[in-house]
CSV table of C-alpha atoms and ligand atoms in Angstrom, one decimal:
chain,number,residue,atom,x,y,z
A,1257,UNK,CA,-16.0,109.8,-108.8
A,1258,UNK,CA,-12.6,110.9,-108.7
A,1259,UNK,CA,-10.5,108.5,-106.9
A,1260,UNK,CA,-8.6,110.6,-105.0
A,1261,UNK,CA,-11.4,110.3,-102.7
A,1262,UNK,CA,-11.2,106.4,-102.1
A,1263,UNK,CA,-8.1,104.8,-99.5
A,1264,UNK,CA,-5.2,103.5,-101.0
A,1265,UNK,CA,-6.1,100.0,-99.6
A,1266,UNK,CA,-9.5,100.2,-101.5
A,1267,UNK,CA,-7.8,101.2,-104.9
A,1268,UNK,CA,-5.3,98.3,-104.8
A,1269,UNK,CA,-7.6,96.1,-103.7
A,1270,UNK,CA,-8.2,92.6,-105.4
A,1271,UNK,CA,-12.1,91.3,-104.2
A,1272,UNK,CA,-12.8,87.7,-102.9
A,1273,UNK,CA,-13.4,85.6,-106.1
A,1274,UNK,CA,-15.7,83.2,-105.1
A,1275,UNK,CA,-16.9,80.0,-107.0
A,1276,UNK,CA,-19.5,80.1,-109.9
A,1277,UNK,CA,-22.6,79.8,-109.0
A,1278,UNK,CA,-24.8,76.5,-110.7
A,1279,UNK,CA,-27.2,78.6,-112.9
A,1280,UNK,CA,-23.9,81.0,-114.0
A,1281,UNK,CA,-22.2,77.6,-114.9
A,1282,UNK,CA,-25.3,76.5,-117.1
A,1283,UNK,CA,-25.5,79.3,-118.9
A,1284,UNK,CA,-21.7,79.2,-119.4
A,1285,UNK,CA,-21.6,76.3,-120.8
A,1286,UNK,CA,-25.0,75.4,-122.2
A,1287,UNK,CA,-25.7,72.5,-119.7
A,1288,UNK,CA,-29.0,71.6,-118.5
A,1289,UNK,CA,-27.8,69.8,-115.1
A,1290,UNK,CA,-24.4,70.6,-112.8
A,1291,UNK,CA,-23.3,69.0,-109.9
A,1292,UNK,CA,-21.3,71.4,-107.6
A,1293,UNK,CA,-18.5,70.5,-105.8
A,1294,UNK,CA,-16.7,73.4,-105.4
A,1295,UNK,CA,-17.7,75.2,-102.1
A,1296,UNK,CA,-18.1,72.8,-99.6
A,1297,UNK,CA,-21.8,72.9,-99.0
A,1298,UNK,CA,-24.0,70.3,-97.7
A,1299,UNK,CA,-24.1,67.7,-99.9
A,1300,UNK,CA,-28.0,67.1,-98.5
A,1301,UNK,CA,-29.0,70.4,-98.7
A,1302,UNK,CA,-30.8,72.5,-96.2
A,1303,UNK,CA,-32.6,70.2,-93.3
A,1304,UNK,CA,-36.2,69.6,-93.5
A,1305,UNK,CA,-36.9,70.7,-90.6
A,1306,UNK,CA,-35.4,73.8,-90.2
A,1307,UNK,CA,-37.2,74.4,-94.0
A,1308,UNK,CA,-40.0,74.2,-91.7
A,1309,UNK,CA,-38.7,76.1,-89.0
A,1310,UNK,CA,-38.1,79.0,-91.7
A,1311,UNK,CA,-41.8,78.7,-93.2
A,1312,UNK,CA,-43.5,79.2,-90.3
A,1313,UNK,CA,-40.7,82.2,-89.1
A,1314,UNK,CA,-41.4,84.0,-92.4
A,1315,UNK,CA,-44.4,86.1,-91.6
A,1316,UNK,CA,-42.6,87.9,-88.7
A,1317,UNK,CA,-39.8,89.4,-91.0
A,1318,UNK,CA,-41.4,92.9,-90.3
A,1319,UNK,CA,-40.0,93.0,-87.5
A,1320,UNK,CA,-36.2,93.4,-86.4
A,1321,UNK,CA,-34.5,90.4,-85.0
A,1322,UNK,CA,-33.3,90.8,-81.2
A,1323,UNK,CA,-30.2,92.5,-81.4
A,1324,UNK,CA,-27.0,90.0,-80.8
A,1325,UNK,CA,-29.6,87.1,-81.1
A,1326,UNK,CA,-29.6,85.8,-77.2
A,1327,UNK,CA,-31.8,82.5,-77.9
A,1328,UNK,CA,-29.0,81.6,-80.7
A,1329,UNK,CA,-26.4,82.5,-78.5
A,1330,UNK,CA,-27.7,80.1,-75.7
A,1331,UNK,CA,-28.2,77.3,-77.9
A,1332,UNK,CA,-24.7,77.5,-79.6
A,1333,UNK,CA,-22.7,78.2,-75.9
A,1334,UNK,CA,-25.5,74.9,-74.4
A,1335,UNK,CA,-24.4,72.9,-77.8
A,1336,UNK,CA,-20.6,73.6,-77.7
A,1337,UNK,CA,-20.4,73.5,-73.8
A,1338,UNK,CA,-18.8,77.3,-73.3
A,1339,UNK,CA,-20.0,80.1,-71.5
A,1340,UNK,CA,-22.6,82.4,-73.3
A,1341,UNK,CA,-20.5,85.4,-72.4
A,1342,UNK,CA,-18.0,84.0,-74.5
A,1343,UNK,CA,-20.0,83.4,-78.0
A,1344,UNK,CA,-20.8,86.1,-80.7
A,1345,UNK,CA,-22.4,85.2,-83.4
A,1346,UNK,CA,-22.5,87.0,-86.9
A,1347,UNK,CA,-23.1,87.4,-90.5
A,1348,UNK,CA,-21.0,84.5,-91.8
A,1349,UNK,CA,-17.7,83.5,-90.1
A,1350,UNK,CA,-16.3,86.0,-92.3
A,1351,UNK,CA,-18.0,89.2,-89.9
A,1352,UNK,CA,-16.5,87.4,-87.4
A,1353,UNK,CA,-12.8,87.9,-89.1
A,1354,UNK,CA,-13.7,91.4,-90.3
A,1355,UNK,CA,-14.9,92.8,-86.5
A,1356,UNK,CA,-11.8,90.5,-84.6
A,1357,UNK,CA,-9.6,92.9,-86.9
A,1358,UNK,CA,-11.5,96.2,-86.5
A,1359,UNK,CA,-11.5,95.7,-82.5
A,1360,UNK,CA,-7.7,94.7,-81.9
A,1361,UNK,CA,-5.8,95.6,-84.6
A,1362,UNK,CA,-4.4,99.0,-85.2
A,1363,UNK,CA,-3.9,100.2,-89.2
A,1364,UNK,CA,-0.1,101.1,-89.9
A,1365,UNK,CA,0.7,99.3,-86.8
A,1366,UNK,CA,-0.3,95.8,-86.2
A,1367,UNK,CA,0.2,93.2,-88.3
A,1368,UNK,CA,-1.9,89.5,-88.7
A,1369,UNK,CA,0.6,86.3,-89.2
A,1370,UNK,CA,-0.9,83.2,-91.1
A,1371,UNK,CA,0.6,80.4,-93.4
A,1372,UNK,CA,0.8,80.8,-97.2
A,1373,UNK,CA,-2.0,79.0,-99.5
A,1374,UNK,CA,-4.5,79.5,-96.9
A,1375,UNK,CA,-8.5,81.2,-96.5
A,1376,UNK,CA,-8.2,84.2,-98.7
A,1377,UNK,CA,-10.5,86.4,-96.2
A,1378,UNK,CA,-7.9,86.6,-93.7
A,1379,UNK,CA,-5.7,88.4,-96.1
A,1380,UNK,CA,-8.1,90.6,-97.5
A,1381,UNK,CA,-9.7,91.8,-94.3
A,1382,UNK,CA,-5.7,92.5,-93.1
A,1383,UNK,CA,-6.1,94.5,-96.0
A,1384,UNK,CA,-8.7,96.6,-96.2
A,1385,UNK,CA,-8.1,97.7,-92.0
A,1386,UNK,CA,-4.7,98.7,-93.3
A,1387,UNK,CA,-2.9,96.1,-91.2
A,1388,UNK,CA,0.2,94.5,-92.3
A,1389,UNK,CA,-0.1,90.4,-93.2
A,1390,UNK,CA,2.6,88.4,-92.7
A,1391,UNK,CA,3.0,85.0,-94.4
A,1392,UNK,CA,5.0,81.9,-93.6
A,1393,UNK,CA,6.0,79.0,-95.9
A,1394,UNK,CA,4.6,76.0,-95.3
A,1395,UNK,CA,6.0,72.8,-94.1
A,1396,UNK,CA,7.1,69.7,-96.1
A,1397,UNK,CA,4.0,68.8,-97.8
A,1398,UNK,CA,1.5,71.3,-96.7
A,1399,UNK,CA,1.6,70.8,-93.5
A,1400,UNK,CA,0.5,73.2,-91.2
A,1401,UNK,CA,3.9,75.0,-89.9
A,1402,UNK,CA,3.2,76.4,-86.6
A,1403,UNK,CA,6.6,76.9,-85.1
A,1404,UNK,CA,7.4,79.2,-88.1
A,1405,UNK,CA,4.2,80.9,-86.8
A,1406,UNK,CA,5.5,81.2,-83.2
A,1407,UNK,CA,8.6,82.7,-84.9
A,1408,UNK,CA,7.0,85.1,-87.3
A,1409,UNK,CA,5.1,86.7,-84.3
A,1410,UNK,CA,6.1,90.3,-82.7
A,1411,UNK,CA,5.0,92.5,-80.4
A,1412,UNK,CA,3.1,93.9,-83.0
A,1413,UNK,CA,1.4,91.2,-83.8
A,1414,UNK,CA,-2.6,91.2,-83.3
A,1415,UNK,CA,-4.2,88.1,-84.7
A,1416,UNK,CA,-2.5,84.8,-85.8
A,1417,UNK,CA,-5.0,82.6,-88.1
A,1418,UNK,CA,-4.8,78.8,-88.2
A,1419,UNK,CA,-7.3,76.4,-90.1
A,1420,UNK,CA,-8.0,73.8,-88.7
A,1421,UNK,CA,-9.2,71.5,-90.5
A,1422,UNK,CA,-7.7,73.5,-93.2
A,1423,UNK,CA,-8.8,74.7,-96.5
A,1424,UNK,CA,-7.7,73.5,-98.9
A,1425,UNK,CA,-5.4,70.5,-97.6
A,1426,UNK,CA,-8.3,69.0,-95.7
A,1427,UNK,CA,-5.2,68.6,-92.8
A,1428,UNK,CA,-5.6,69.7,-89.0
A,1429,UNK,CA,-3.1,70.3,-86.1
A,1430,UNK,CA,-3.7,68.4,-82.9
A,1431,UNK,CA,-5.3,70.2,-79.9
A,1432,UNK,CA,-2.3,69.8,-78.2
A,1433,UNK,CA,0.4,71.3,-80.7
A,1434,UNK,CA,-1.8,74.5,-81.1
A,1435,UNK,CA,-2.0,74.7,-77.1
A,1436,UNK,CA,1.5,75.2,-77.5
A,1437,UNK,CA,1.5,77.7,-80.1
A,1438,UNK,CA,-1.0,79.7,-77.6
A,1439,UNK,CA,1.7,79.1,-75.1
A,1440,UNK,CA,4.6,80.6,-76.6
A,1441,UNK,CA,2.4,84.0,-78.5
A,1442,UNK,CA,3.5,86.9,-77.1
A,1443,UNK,CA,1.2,89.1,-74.0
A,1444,UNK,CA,-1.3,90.5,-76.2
A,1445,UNK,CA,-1.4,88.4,-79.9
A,1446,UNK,CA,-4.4,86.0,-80.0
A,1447,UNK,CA,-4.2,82.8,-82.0
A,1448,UNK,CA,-7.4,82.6,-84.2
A,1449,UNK,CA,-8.9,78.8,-84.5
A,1450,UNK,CA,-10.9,78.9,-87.8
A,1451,UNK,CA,-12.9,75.3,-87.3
A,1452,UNK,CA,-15.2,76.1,-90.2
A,1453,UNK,CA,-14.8,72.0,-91.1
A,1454,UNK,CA,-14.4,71.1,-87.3
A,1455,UNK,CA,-17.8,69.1,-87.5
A,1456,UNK,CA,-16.4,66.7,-90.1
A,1457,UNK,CA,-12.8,65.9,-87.8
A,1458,UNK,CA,-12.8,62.6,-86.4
A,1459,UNK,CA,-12.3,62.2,-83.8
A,1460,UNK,CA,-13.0,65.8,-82.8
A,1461,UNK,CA,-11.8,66.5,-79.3
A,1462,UNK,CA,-8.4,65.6,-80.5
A,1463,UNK,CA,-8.3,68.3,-82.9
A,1464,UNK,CA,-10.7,71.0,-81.5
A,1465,UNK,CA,-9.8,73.9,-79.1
A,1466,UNK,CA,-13.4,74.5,-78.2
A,1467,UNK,CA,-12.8,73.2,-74.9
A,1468,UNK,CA,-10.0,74.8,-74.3
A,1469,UNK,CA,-11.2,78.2,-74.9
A,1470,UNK,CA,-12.2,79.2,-72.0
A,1471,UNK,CA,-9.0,78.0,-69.9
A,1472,UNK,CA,-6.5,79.4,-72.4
A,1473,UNK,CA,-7.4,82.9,-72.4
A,1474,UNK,CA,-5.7,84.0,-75.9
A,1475,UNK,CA,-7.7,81.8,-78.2
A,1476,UNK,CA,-10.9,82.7,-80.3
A,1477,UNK,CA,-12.7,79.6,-82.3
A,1478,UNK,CA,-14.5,80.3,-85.1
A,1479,UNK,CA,-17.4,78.2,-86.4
A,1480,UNK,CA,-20.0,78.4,-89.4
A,1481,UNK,CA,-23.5,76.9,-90.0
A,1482,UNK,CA,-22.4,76.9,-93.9
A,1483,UNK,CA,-21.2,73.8,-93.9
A,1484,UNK,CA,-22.2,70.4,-91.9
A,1485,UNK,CA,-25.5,72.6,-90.9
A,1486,UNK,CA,-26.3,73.4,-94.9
A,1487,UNK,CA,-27.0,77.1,-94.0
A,1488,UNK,CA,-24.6,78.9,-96.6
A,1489,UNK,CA,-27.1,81.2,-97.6
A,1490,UNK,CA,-28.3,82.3,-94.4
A,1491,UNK,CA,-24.9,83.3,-93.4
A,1492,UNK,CA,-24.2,82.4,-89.8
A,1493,UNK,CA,-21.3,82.0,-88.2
A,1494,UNK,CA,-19.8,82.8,-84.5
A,1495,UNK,CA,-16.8,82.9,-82.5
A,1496,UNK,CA,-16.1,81.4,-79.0
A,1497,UNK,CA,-13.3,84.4,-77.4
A,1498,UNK,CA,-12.4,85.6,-74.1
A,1499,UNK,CA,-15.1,87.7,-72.3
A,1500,UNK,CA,-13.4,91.0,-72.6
A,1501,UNK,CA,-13.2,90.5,-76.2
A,1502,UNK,CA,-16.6,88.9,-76.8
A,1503,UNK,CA,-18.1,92.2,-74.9
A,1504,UNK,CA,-15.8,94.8,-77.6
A,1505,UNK,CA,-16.7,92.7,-80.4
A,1506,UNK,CA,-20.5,92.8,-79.4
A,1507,UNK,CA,-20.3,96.7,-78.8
A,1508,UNK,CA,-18.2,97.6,-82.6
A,1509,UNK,CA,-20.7,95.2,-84.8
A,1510,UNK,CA,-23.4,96.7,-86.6
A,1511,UNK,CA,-27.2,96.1,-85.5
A,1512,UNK,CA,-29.0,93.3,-86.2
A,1513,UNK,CA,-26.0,91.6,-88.7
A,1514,UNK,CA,-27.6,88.3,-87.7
A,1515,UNK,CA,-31.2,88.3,-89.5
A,1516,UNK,CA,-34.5,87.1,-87.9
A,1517,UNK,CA,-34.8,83.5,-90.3
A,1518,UNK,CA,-30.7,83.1,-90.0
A,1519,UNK,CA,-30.9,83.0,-86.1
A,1520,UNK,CA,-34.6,80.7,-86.3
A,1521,UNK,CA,-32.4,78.7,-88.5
A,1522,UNK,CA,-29.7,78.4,-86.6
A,1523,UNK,CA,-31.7,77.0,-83.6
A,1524,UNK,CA,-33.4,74.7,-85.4
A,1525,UNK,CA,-30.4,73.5,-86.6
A,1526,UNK,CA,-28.8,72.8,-83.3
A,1527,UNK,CA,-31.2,70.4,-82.3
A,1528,UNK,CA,-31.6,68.6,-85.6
A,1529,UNK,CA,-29.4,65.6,-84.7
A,1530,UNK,CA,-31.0,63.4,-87.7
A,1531,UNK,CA,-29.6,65.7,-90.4
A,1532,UNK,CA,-26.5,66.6,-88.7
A,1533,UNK,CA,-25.9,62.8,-88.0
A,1534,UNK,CA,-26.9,61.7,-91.8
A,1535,UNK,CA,-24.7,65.0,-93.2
A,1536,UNK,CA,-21.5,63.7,-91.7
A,1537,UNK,CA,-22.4,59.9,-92.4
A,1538,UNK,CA,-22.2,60.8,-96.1
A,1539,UNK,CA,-19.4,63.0,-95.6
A,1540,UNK,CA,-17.0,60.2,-94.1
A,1541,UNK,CA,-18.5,57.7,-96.7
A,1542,UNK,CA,-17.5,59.8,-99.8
A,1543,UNK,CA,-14.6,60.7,-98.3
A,1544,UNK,CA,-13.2,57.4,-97.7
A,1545,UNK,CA,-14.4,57.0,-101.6
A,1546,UNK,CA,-12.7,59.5,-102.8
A,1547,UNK,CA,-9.1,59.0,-100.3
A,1548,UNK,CA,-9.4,55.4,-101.9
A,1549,UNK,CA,-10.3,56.4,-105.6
A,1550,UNK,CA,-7.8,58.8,-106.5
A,1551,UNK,CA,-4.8,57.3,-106.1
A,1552,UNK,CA,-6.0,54.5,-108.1
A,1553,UNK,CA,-6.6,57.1,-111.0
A,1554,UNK,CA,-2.9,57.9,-110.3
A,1555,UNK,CA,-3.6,61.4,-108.8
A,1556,UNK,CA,-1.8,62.2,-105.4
A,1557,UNK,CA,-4.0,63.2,-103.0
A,1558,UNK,CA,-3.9,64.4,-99.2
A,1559,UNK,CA,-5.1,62.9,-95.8
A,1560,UNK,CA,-8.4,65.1,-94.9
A,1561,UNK,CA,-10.1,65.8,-91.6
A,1562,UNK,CA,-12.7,67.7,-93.9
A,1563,UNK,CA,-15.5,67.6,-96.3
A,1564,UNK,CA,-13.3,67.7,-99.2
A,1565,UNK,CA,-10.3,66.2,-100.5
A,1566,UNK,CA,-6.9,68.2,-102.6
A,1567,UNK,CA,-5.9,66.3,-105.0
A,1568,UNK,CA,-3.1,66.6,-107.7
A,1569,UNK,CA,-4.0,65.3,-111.2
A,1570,UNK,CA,-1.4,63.3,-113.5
A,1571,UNK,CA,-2.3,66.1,-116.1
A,1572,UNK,CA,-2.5,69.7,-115.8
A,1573,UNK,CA,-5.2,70.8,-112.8
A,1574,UNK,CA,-6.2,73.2,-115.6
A,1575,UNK,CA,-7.2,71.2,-118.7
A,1576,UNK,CA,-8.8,68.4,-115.8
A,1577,UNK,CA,-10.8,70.9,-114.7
A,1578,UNK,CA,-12.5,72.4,-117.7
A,1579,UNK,CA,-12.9,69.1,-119.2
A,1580,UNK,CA,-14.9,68.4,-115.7
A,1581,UNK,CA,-17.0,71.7,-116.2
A,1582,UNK,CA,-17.6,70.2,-120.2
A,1583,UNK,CA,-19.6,67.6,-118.2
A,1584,UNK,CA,-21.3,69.6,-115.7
A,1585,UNK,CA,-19.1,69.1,-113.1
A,1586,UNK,CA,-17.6,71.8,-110.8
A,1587,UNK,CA,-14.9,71.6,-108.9
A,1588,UNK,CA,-12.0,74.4,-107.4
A,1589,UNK,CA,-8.9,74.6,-109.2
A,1590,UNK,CA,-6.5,75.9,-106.7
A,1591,UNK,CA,-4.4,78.1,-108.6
A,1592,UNK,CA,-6.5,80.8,-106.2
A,1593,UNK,CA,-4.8,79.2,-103.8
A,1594,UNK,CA,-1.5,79.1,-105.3
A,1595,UNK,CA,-1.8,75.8,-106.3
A,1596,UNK,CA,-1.9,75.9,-109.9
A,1597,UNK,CA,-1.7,72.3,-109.9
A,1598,UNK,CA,-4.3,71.4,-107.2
A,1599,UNK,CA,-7.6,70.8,-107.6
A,1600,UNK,CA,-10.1,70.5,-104.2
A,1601,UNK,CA,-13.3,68.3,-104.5
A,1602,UNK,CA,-15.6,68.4,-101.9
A,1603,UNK,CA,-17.8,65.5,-101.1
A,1604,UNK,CA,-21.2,65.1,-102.8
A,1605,UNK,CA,-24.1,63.1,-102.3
A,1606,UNK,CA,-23.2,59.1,-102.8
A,1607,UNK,CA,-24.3,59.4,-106.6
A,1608,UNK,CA,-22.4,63.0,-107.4
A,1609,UNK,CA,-19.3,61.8,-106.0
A,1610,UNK,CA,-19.6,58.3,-108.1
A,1611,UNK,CA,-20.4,60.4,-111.4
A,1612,UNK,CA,-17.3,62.9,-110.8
A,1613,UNK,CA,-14.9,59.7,-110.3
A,1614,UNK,CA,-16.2,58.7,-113.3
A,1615,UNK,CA,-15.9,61.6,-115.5
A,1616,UNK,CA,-12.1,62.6,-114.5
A,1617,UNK,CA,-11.5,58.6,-115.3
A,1618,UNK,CA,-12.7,59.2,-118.2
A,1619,UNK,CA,-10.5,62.5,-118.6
A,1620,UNK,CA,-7.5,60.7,-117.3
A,1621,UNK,CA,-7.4,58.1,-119.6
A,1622,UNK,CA,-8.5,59.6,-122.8
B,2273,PLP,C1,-16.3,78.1,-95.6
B,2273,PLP,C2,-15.3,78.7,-94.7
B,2273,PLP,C3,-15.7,79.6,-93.7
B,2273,PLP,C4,-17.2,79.9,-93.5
B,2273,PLP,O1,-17.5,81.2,-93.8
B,2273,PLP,P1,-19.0,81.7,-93.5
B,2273,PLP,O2,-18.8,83.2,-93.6
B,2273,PLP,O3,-19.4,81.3,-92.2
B,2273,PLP,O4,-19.8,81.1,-94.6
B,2273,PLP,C5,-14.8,80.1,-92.8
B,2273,PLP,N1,-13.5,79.7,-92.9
B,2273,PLP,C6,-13.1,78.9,-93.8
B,2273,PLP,C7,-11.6,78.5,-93.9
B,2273,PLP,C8,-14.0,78.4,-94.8
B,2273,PLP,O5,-13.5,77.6,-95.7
């Protein structure tokens, strides 16, 4: 095909590299078991009951889903306490962050703010719309620097993203300072709440702008079923945004981007207090394991809000993290990030977290 034909933000584009998946890793490496840690997934799995739910839901997939899945959208606005009008679910959190884009930003125009080593996808989508991305450093030891995000902000300015909890410092911003930051945007920029690790905050209504939402008027909250609901693979995710946006977004998505078993799923998994309440016990368990742990292998690591922890390794993030793969365990180097020194380890089950602490000892004092 000659290329002439394809945009210029298609032919410079660099793709989302995401994590290797278990079976890629086995045949990499010629292991028979791997214990991943690399992409923040459940570290129970999928819920039992919603593996039921699914079963008995699979002999209608003949049929298309309802379009902008209604019963999911009930449940989610009834769970998170918002108005239905205001939730759109989609195909991931990440067709969330793709439509937001599409529907307010303008190519050669508008430009998207965020902080530097953050999310990847916000980048990428800024990208491929043709709208400018603007970064800002970050503040003294990561920390999330919102008043340089107030400043970097123009009348051009569409969308600002902040992670909260954020990937891949595991910090979070009060409720409060990010009302603030809403405060000061400029008539017209929306400050974009991704709270993809929101479930594992404690305690959350200090940190979450779910209940604010509705009051503020230029906020948007994004959430994801791929993580404390073990749903990855499903893809489902949704955003919580003002009513005139929520109505635009619903109108520019594609048909039917939420499938029949994802929004079954994503009911099921709404009410499953059990699994939801057993997910985030072993979450703040291993956390508090590994927050303890590290330091005492001389790495330096970082308060987290989420269901992982950065760490820095006494030797290079590199070597640490092939010798980890050597063993079957997979972790994420950061130098994605920009962190070539970082690693991020998310939380396993009890066992997978004890055997990676005892294979990077064993590493670190070879
Ligand atoms: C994992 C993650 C998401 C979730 O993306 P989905 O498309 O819903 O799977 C969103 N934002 C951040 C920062 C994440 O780390």
């Amino acid at each position: 095909m000659p290329s002439q034909r394809v945009r210029p933000e298609i032919l410079n584009f660099t793709p989302y590299v995401p994590g290797l998946t278990i079976e890629e890793i086995k045949a990499r490496y010629g292991l028979s078991t791997v214990i991943k840690l690399a992409s923040n997934e459940n570290p129970l799995g999928a819920s039992p009951v919603v593996q039921q739910v699914l079963s008995r839901a699979v002999d209608q997939v003949f049929r298309y889903p309802q379009n902008h899945s209604p019963r999911l959208t009930q449940a989610i606005a009834g769970a998170m306490g918002v108005p239905a009008e205001m939730v759109v679910a989609g195909n991931g959190s990440d067709e969330i962050i793709d439509l937001l884009l599409r529907v307010v930003a303008q190519p050669g125009q508008d430009n998207v703010v965020c902080y530097e080593h953050s999310f990847s996808m916000y980048a990428l989508m800024a990208r491929l719309c043709g709208v400018e991305y603007r970064e800002v450093p970050r503040g003294e030891d990561f920390r999330l620097p919102l008043e340089s995000l107030a400043e970097a902000v123009d009348h051009n300015t569409a969308l600002v993203f902040v992670t909260s909890p954020d990937n891949p410092t595991g910090l979070a911003a009060r409720a409060e300072e990010l009302m603030v930051l809403s405060g000061v945007l400029p008539e017209g920029a929306l400050l974009v709440v991704d709270e993809a690790y929101m479930d594992f905050s404690w305690p959350p209504e200090e940190y979450s702008m779910m209940n604010l939402a509705a009051e503020l008027g230029n906020v948007v909250v994004l959430r994801t079923f791929s993580k404390a609901y073990g749903l990855a693979g499903l893809r489902l995710g949704y955003g919580v945004m003002p009513v005139w946006l929520a109505d635009h977004v619903r109108r520019a998505r594609p048909p039917f981007s939420v499938n029949l078993l994802a929004e079954e799923a994503g009911i099921a998994a709404l009410e499953d207090d059990a699994f939801y309440s057993a997910t985030l016990e072993v979450v703040f368990k291993g956390r508090e394991l590994l927050l303890k742990r590290l330091p005492e292998l001389l790495c330096t690591v970082w308060p987290s809000q989420a269901n992982f922890v950065m760490f820095r390794p006494p030797l290079s993030a590199g070597v640490v993290c092939e010798e980890l793969l050597k063993r079957g365990i997979i972790v994420r180097h950061l130098k994605s990030f920009g962190l070539p020194g970082n690693i991020r380890v998310n939380v396993g089950t009890g066992p997978e977290t004890e055997a990676f602490l005892k294979a990077l000892e064993e590493i670190l004092n070879a």
